[in-house]
mmCIF file of C-alpha atoms in Angstrom:
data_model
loop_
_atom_site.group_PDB
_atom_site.id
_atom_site.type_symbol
_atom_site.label_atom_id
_atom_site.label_comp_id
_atom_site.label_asym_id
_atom_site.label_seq_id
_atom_site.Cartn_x
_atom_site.Cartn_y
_atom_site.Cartn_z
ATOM 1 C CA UNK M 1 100.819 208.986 50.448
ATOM 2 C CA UNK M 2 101.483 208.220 54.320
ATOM 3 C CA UNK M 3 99.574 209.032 57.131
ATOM 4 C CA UNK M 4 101.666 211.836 58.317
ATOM 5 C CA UNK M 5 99.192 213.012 61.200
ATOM 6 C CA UNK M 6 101.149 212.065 64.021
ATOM 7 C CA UNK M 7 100.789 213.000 67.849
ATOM 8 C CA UNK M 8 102.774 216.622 67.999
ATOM 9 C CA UNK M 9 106.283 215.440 69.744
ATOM 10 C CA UNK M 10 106.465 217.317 72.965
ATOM 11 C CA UNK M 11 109.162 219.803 73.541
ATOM 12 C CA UNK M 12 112.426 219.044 75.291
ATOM 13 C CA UNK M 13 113.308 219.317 78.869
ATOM 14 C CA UNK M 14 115.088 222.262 80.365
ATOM 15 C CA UNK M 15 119.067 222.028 79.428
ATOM 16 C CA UNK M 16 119.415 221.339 82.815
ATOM 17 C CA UNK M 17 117.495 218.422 83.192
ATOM 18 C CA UNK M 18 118.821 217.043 80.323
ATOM 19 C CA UNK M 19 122.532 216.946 81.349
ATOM 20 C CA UNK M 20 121.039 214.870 84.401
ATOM 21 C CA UNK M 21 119.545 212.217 81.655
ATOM 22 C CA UNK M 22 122.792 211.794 80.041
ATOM 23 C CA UNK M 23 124.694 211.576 83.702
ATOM 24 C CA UNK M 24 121.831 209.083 84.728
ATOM 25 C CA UNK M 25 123.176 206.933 81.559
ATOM 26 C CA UNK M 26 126.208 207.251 82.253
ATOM 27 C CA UNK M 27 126.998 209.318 79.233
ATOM 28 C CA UNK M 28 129.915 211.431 81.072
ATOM 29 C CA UNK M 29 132.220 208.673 81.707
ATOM 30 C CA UNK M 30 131.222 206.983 78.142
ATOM 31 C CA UNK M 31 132.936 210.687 76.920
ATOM 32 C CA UNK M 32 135.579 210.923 79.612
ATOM 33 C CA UNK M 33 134.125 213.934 80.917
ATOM 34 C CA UNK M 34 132.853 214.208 85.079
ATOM 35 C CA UNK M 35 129.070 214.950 85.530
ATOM 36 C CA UNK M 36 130.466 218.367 87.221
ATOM 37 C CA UNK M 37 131.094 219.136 83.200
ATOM 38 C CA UNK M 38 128.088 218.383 82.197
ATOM 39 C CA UNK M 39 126.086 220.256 84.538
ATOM 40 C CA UNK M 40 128.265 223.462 84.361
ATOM 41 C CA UNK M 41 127.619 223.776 80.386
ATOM 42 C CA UNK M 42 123.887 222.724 80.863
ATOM 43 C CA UNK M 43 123.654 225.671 83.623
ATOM 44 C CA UNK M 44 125.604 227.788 81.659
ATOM 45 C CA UNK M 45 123.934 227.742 78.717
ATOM 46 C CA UNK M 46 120.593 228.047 80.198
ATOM 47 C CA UNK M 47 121.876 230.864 82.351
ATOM 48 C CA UNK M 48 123.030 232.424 78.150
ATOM 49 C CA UNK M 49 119.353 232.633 78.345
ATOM 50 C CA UNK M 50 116.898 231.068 75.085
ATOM 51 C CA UNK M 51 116.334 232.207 71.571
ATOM 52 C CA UNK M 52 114.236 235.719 71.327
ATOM 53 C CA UNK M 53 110.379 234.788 71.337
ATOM 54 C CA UNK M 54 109.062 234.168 68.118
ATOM 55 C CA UNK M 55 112.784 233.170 66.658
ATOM 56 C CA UNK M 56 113.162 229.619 65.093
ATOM 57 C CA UNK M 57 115.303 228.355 68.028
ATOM 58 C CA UNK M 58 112.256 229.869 70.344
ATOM 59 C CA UNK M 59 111.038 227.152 72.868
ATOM 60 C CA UNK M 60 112.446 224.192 74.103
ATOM 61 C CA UNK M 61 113.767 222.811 70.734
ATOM 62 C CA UNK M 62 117.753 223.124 71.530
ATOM 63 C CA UNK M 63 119.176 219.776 72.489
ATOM 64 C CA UNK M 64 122.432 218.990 74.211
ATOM 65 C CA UNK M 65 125.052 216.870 72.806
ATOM 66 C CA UNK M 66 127.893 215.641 72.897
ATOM 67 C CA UNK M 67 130.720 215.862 70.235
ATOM 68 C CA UNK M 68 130.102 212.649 68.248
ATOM 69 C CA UNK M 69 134.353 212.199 68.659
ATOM 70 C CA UNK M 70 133.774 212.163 72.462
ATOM 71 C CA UNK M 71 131.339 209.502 72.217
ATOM 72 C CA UNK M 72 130.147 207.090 69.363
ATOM 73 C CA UNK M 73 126.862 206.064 67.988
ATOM 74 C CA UNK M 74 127.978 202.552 68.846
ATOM 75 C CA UNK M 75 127.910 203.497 72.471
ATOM 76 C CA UNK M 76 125.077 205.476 73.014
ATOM 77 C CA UNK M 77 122.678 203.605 70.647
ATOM 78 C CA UNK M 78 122.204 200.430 73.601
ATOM 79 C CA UNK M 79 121.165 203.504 76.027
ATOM 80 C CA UNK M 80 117.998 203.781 73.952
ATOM 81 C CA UNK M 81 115.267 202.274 75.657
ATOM 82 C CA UNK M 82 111.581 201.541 74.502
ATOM 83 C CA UNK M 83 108.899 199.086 75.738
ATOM 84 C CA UNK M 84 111.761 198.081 77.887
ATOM 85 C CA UNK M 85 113.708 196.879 75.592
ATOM 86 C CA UNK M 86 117.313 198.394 74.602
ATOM 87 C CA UNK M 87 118.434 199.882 71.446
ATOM 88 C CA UNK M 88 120.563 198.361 68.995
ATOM 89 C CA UNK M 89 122.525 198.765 65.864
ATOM 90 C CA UNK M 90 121.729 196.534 63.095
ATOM 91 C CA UNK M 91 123.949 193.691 62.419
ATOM 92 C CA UNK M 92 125.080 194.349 58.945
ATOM 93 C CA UNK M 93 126.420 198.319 59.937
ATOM 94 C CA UNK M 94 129.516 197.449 61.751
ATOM 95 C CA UNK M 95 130.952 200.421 60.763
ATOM 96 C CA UNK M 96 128.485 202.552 62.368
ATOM 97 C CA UNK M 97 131.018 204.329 64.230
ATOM 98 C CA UNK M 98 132.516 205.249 60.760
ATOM 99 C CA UNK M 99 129.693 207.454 59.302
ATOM 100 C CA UNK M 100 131.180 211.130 60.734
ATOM 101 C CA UNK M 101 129.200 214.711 59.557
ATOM 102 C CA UNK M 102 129.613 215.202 55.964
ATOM 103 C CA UNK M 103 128.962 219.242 55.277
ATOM 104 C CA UNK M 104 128.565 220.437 58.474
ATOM 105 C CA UNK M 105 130.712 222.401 60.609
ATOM 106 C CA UNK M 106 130.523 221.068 64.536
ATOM 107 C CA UNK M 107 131.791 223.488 67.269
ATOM 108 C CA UNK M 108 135.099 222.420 68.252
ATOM 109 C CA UNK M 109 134.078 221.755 72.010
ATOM 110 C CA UNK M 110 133.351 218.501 73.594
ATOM 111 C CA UNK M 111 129.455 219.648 74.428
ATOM 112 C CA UNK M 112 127.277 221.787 72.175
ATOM 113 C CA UNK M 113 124.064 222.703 71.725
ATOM 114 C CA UNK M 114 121.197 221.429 68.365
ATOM 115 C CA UNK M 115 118.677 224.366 67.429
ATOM 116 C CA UNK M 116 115.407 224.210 66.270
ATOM 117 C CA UNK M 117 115.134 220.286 66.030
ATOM 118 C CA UNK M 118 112.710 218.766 63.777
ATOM 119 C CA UNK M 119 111.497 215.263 63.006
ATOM 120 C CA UNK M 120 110.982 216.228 59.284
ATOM 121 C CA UNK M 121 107.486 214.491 59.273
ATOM 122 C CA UNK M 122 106.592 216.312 56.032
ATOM 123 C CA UNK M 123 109.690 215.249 54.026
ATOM 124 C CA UNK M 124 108.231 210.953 54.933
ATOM 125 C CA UNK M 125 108.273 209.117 51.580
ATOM 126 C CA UNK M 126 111.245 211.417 50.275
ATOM 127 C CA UNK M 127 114.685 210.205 49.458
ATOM 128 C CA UNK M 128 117.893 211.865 51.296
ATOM 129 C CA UNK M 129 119.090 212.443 47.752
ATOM 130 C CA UNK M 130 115.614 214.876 47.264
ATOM 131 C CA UNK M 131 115.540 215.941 51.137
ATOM 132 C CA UNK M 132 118.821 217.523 51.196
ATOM 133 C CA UNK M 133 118.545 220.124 48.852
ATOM 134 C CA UNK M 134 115.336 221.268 50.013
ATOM 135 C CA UNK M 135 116.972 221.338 53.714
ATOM 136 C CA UNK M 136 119.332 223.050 52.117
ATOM 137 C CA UNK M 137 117.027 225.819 51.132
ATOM 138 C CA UNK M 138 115.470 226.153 54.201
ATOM 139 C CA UNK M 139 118.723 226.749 55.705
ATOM 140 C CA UNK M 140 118.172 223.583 57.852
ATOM 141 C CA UNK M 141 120.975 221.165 58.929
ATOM 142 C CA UNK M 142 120.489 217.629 58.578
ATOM 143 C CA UNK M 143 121.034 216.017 62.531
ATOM 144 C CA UNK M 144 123.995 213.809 62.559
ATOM 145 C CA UNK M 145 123.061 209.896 63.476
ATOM 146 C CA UNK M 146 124.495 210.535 67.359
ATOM 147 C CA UNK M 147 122.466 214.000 67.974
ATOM 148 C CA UNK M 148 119.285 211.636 66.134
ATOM 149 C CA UNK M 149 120.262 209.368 69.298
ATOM 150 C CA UNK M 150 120.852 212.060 71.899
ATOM 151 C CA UNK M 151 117.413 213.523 70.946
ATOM 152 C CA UNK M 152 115.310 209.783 71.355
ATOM 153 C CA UNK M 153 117.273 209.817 74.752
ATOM 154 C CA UNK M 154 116.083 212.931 75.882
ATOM 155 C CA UNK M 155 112.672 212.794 74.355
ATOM 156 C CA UNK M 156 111.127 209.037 73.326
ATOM 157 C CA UNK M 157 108.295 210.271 71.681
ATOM 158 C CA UNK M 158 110.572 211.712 69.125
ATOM 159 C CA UNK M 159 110.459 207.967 67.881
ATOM 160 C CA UNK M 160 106.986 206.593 66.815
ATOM 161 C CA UNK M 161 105.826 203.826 64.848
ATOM 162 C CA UNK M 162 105.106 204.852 61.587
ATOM 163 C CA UNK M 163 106.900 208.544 62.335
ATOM 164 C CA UNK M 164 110.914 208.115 62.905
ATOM 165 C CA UNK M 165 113.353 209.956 60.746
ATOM 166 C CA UNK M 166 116.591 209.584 58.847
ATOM 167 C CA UNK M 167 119.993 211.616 60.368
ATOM 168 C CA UNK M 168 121.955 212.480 56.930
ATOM 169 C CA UNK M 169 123.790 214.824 58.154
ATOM 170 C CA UNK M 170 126.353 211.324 58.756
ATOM 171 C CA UNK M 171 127.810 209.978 55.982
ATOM 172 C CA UNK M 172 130.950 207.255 55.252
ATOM 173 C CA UNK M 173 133.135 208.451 52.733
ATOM 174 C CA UNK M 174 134.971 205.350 50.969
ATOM 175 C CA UNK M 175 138.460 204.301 50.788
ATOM 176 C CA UNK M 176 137.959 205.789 47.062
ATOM 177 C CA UNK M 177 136.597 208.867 47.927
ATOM 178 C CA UNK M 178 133.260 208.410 47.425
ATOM 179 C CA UNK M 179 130.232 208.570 49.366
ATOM 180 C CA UNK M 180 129.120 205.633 50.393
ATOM 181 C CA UNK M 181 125.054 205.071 48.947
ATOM 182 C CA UNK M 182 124.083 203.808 52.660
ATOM 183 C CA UNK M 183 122.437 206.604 55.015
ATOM 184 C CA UNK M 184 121.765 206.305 59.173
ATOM 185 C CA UNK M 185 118.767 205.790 60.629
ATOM 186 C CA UNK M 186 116.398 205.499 63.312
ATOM 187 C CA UNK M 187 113.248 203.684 63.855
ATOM 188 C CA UNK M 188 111.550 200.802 65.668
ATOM 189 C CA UNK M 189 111.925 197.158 65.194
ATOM 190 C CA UNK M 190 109.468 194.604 63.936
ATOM 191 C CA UNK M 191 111.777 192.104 65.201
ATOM 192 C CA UNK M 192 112.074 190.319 61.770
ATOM 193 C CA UNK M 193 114.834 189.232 59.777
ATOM 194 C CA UNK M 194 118.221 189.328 61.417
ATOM 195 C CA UNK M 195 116.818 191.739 64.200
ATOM 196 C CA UNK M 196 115.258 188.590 65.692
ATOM 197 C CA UNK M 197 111.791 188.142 67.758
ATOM 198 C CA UNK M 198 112.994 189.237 71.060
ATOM 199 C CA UNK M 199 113.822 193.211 69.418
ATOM 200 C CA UNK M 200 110.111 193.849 68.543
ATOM 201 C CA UNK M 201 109.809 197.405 69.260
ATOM 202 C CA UNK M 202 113.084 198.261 69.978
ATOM 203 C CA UNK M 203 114.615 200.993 69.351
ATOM 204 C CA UNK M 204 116.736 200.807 66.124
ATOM 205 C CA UNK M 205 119.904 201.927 64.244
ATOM 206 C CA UNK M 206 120.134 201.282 60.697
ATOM 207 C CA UNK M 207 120.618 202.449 57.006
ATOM 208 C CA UNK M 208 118.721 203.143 54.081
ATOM 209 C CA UNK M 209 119.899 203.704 50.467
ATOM 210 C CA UNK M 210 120.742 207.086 49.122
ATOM 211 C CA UNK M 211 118.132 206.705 46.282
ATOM 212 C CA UNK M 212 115.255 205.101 48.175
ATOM 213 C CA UNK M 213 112.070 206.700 49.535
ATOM 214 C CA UNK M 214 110.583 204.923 52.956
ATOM 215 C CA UNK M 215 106.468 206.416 54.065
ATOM 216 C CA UNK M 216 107.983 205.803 57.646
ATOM 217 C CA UNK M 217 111.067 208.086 57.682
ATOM 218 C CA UNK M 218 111.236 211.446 58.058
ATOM 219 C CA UNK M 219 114.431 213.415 58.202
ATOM 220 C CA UNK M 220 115.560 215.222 61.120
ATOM 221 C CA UNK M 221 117.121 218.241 60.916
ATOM 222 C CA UNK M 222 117.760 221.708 62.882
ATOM 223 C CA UNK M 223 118.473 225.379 62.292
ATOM 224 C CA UNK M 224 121.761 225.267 63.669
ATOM 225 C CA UNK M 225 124.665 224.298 66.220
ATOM 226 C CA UNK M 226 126.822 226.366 68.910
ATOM 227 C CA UNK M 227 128.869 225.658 71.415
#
């Protein structure tokens, strides 16, 4: 079984201090949205006040995002920054950008907030095809592969070697209608294979199989999304 006593991942910042992050990367303009947008919601939201004490959206577990058809995983994943080295997507996804939330209803507003995220450390060495269900039954939502990347933005110790997590909540559905067997990812780089030497420790975007079971990956999930 893995190790799966990992360093606690500290809370978020204040809503407000994350809409600065994402206007610091330029995330506004990558949306077409001014940074005047983002700050409004951010304030507004945390003037909506936080979850009642003792709630599962208690604390500062509610992330910002943006709607992933404002700005793609594609775009935000080279924002991702570790050991000072940039994120990437890995070669043989080119269709990143393709993988859009499967069973999950987003609000219909270009910025909205994640509840209750959770790395999913105890789920490690569990396939998506067994961790849904029991998401499911928790009444957790799997994160989609851009709020997985809005969330390592915000808060870098949410990626760790030996403790990153899966974002199922994105799936591609084929030209056929089926889903395709490949789920999104995100962990850290050896900088072997195709990734190449110079991407050791770099933040990464990838896939996994449907059916396969990795000691590394958790899967990230939350108790819910409003706008």
């Amino acid at each position: 079984m893995p190790d799966t006593a990992s360093a606690a991942v500290t809370p978020l910042p204040p809503l407000t201090s994350q809409a600065e992050r994402l206007i610091e990367l330029g995330v506004h303009e990558l949306a077409g949205m001014t940074a005047d947008d983002l700050r409004a919601f951010a304030a507004d939201s945390a003037a909506a006040g936080s979850a009642p004490a003792g709630s599962a959206d208690a604390g500062n577990d509610t992330l910002l995002a943006v709607h992933p058809g404002r700005v793609a995983a594609s775009a935000l994943a080279p924002l991702l920054q570790r050991d000072g080295k940039s994120g990437f997507v890995v070669v043989d996804m080119p269709d990143v950008d393709d993988f859009a939330p499967h069973g999950i209803d987003l609000p219909e507003a270009p910025l909205y907030l994640v509840t209750g995220v959770d790395r999913g450390d105890r789920m490690a060495n569990w396939s998506p095809e067994e961790a849904l269900p029991a998401l499911t039954e928790e009444h957790r939502s799997p994160l989609l592969l851009t709020e997985g990347i809005h969330w390592v933005l915000q808060q870098p110790a949410a990626l760790e070697r030996n403790h990153c997590f899966m974002t199922i909540g994105s799936r591609l559905r084929k030209a056929n209608g089926a889903l395709d067997t490949r789920t999104p990812a995100i962990w850290i780089s050896n900088g072997s294979g195709r990734d190449g030497r110079e991407r050791r420790n770099a933040p990464k975007v990838g896939w996994c199989w449907w059916g396969n079971r990795h000691t590394w990956l958790g899967f990230a999930s939350a108790t819910g999304r409003r706008p």
